[in-house]
GROMACS .gro file of N, CA and C in nm:
model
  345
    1UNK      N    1  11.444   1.947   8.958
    1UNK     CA    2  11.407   2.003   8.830
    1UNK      C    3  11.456   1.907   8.721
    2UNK      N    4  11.386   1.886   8.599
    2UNK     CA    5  11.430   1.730   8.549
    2UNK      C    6  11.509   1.846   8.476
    3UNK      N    7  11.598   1.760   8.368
    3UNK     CA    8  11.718   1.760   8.278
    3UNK      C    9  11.625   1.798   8.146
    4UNK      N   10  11.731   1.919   8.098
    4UNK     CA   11  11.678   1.993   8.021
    4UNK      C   12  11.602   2.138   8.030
    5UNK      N   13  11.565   2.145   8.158
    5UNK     CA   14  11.475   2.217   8.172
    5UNK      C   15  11.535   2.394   8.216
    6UNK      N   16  11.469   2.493   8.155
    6UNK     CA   17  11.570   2.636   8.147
    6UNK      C   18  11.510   2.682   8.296
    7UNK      N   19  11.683   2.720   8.357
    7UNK     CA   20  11.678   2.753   8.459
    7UNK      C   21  11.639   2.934   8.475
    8UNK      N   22  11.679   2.980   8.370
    8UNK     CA   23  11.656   3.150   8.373
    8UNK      C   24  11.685   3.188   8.212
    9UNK      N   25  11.607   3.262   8.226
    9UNK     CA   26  11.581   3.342   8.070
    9UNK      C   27  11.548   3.487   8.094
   10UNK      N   28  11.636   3.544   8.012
   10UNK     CA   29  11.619   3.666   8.087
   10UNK      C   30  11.815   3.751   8.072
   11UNK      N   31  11.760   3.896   8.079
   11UNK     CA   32  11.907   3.981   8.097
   11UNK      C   33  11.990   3.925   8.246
   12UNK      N   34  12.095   3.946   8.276
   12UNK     CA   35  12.171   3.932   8.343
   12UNK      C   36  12.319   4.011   8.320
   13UNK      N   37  12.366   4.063   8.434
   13UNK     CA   38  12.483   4.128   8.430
   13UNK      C   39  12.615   4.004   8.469
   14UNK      N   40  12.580   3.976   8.496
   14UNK     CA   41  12.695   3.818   8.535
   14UNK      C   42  12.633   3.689   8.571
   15UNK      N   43  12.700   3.604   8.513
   15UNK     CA   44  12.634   3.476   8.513
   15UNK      C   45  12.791   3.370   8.572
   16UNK      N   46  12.773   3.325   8.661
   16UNK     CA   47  12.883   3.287   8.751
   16UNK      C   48  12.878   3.144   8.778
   17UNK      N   49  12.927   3.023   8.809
   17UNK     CA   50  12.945   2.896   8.834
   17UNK      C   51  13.067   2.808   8.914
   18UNK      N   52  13.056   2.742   8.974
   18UNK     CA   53  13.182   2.675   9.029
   18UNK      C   54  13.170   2.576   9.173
   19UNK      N   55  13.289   2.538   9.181
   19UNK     CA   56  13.271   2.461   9.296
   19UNK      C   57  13.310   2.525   9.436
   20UNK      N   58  13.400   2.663   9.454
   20UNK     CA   59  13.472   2.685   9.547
   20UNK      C   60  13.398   2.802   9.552
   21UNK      N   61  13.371   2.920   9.682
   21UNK     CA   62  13.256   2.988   9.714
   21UNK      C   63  13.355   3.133   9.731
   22UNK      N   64  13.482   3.105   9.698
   22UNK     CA   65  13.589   3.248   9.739
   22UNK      C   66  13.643   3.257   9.557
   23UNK      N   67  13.649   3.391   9.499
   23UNK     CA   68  13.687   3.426   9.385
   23UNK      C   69  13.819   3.500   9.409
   24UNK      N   70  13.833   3.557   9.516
   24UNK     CA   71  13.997   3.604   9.563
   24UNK      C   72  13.942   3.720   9.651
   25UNK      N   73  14.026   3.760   9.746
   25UNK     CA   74  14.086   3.809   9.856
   25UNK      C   75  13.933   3.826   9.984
   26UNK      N   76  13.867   3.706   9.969
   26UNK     CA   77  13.755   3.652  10.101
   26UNK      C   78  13.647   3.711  10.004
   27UNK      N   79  13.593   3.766   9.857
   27UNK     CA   80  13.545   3.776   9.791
   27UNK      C   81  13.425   3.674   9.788
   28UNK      N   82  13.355   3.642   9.920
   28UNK     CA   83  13.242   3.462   9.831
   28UNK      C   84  13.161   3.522   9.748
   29UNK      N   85  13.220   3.488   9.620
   29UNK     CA   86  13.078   3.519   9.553
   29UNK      C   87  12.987   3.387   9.550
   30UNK      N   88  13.030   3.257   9.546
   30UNK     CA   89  12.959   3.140   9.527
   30UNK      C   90  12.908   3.084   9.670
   31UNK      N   91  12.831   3.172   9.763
   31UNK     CA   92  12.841   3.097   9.867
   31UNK      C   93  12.807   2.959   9.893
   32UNK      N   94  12.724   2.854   9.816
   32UNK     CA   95  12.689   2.794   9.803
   32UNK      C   96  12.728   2.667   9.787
   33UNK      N   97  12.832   2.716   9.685
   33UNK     CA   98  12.883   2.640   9.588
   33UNK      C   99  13.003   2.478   9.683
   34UNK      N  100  12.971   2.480   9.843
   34UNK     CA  101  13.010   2.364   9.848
   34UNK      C  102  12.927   2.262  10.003
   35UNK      N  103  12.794   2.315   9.948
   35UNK     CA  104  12.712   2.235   9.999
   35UNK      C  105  12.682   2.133   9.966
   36UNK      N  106  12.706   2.082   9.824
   36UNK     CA  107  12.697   1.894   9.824
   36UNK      C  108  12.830   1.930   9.692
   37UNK      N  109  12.863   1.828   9.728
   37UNK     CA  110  13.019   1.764   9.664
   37UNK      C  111  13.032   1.692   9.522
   38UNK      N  112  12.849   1.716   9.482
   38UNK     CA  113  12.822   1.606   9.339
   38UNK      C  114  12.744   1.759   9.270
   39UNK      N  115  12.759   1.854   9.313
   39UNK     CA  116  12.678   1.975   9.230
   39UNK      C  117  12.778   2.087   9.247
   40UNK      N  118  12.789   2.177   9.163
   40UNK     CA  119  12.829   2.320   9.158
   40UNK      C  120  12.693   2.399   9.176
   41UNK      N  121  12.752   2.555   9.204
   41UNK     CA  122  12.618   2.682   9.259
   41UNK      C  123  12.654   2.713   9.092
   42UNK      N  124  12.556   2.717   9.059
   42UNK     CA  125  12.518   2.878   8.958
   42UNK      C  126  12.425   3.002   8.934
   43UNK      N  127  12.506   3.075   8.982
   43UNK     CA  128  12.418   3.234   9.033
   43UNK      C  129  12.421   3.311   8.916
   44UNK      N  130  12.317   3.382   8.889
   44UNK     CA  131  12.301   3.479   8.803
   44UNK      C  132  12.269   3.612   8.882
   45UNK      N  133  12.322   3.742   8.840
   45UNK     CA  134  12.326   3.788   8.897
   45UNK      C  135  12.251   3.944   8.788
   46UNK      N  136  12.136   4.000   8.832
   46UNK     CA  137  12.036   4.133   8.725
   46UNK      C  138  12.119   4.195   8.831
   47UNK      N  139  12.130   4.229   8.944
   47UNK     CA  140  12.112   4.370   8.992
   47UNK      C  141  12.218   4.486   8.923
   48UNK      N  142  12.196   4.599   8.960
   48UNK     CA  143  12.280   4.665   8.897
   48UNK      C  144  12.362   4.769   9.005
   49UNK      N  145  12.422   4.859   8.983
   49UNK     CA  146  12.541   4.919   9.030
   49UNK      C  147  12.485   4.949   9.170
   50UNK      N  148  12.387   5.048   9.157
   50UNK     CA  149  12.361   5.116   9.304
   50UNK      C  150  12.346   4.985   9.417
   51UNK      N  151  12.280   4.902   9.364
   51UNK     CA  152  12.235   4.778   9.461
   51UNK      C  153  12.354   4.704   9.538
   52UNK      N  154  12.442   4.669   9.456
   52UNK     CA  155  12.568   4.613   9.443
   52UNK      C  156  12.677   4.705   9.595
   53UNK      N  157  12.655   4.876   9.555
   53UNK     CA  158  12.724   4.925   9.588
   53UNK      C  159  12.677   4.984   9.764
   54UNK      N  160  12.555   4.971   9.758
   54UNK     CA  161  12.478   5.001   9.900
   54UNK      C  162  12.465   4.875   9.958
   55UNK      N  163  12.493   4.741   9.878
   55UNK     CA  164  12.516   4.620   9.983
   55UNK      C  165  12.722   4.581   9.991
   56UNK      N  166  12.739   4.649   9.935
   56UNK     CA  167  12.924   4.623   9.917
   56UNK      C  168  12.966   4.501  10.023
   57UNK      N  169  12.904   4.527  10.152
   57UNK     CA  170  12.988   4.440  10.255
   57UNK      C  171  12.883   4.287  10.271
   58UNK      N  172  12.768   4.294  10.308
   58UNK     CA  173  12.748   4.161  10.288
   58UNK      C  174  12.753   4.112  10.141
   59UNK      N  175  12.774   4.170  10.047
   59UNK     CA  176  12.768   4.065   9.866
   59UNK      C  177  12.952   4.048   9.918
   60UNK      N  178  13.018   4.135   9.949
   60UNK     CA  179  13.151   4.032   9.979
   60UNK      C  180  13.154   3.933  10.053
   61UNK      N  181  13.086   3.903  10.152
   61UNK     CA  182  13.106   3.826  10.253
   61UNK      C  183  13.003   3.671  10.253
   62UNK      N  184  12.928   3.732  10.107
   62UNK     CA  185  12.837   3.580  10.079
   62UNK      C  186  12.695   3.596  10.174
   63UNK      N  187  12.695   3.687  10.226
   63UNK     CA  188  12.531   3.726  10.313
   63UNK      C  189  12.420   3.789  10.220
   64UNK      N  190  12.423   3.847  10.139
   64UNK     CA  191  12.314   3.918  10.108
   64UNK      C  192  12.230   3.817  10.056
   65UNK      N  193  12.084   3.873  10.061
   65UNK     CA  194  12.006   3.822  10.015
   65UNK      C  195  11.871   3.854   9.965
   66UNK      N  196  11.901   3.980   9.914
   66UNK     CA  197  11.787   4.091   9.854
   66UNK      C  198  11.794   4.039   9.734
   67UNK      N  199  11.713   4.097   9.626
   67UNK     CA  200  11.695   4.101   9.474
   67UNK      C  201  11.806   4.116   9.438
   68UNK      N  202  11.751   3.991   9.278
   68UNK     CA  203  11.902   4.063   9.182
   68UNK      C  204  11.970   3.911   9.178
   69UNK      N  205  11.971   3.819   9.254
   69UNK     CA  206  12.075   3.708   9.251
   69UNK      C  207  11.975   3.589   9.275
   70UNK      N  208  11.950   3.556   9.178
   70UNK     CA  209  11.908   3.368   9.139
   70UNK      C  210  12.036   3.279   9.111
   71UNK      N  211  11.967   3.174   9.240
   71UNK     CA  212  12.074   3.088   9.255
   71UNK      C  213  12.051   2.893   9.243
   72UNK      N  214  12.101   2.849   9.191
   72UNK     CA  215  12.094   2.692   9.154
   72UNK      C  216  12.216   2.577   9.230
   73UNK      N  217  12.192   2.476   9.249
   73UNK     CA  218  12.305   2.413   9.240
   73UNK      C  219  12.229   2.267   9.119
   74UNK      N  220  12.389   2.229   9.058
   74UNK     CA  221  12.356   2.195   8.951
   74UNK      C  222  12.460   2.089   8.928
   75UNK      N  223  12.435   1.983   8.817
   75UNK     CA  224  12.498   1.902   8.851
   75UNK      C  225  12.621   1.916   8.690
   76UNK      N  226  12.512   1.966   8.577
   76UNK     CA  227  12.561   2.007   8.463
   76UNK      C  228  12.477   2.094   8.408
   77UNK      N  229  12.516   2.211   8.291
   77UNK     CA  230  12.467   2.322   8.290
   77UNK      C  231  12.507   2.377   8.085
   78UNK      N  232  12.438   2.423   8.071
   78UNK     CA  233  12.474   2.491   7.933
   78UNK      C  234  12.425   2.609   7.912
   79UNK      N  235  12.461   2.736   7.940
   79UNK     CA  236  12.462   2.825   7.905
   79UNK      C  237  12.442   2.941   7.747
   80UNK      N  238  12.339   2.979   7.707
   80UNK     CA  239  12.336   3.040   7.588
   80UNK      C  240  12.342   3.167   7.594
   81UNK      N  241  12.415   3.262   7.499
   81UNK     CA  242  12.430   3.411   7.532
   81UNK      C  243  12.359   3.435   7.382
   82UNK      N  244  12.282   3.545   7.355
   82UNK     CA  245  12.235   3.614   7.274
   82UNK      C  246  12.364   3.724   7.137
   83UNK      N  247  12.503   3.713   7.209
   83UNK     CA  248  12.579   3.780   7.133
   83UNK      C  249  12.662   3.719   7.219
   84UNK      N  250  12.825   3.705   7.176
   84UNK     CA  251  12.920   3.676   7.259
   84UNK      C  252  12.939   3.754   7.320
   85UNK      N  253  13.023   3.725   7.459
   85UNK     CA  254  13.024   3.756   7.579
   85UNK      C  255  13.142   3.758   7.619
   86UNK      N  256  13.218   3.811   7.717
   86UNK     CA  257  13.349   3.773   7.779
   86UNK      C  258  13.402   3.664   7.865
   87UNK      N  259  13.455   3.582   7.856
   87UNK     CA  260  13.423   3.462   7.944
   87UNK      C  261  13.603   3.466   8.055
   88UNK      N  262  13.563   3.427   8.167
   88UNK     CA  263  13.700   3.378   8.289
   88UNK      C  264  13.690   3.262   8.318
   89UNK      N  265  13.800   3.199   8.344
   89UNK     CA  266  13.800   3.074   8.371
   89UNK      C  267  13.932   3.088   8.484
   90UNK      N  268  13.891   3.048   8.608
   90UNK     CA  269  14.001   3.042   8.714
   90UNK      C  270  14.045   3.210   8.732
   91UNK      N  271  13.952   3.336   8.709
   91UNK     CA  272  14.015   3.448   8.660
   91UNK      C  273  14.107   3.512   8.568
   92UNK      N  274  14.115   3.369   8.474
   92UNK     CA  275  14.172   3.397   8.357
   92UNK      C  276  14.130   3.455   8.224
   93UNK      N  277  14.138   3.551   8.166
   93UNK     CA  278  14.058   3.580   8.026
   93UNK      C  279  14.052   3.464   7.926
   94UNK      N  280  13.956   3.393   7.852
   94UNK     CA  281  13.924   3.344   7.758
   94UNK      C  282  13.898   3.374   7.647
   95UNK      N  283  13.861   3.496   7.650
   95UNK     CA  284  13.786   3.492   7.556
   95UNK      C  285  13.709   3.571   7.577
   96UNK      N  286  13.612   3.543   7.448
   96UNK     CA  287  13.440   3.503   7.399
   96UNK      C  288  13.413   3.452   7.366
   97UNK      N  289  13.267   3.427   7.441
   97UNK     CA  290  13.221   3.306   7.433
   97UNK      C  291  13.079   3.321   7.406
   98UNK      N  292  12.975   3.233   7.311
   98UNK     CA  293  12.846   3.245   7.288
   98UNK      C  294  12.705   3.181   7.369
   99UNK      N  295  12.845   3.046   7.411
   99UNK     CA  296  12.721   2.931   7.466
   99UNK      C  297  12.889   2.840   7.550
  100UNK      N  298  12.855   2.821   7.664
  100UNK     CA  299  12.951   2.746   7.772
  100UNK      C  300  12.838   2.638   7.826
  101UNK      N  301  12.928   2.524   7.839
  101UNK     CA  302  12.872   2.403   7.886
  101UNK      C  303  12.986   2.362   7.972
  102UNK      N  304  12.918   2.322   8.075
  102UNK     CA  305  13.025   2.250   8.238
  102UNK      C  306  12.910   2.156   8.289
  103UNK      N  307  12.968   2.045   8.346
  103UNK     CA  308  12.946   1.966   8.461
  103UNK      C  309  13.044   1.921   8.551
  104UNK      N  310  13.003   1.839   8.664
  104UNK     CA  311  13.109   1.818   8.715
  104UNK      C  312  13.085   1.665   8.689
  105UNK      N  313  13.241   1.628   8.726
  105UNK     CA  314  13.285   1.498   8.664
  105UNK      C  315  13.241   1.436   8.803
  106UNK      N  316  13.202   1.290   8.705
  106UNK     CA  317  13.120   1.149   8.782
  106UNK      C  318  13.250   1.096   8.890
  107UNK      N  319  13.348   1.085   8.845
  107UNK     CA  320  13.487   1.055   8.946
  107UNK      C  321  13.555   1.110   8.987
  108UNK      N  322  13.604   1.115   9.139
  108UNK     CA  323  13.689   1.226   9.216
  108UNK      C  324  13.820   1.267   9.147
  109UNK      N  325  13.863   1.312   9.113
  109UNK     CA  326  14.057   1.336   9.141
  109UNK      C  327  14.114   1.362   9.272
  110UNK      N  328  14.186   1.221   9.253
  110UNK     CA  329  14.267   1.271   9.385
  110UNK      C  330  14.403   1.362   9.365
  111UNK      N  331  14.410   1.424   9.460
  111UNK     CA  332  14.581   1.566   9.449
  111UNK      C  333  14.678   1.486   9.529
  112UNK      N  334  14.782   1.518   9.492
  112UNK     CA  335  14.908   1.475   9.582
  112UNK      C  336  14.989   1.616   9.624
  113UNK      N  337  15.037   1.639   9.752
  113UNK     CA  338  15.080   1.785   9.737
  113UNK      C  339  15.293   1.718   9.785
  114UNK      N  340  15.322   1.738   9.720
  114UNK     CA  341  15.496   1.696   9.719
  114UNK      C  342  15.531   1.824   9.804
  115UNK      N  343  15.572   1.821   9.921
  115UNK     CA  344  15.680   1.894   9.963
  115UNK      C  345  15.843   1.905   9.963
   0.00000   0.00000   0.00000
């Protein structure tokens, strides 16, 4: 899909992004999200409660695959909200937010873990 081009327009109840496919306690919401190593998943997610709640065990486990969840992988992304919004970062509160922009960076970081 060339650059620039709108991936979804449209309501949405959560709009989600990242590189790692677990949000906490085996939670995948991103299942995707580490099939190539130069893109992040970004899922949007319409469905609403009942759907959510009659699939409970595969949407935890990263299986479902009924209506309701459009999914991308992407290399960079900008996001526009119609009114601000609540935004997490790492499950952290931010905020609000109107319009979020991410990519992922052109060069690795390497970690060192000190014991």
């Amino acid at each position: 899909i060339p650059s620039g081009t709108t991936l979804f327009e449209g309501s949405a109840n959560c709009t989600i992004f990242g590189t790692c496919p677990y949000y906490g306690y085996g939670l995948k919401v991103l299942p995707f999200a580490n099939m190539d190593s130069s893109r992040m998943q970004l899922r949007v997610a319409t469905t609403g409660l009942p759907t959510i709640i009659a699939n409970l065990g595969s949407i935890w486990k990263g299986t479902y695959d009924g209506e309701g969840l459009v999914d991308f992988l992407v290399e960079r992304i900008h996001i526009e909200f119609d009114r601000e919004m609540p935004y997490q970062e790492s499950g952290d509160a931010m905020g609000y937010r109107k319009s979020v922009e991410v990519g992922i960076s052109p060069s690795k970081v390497s970690l060192v873990r000190f014991i």
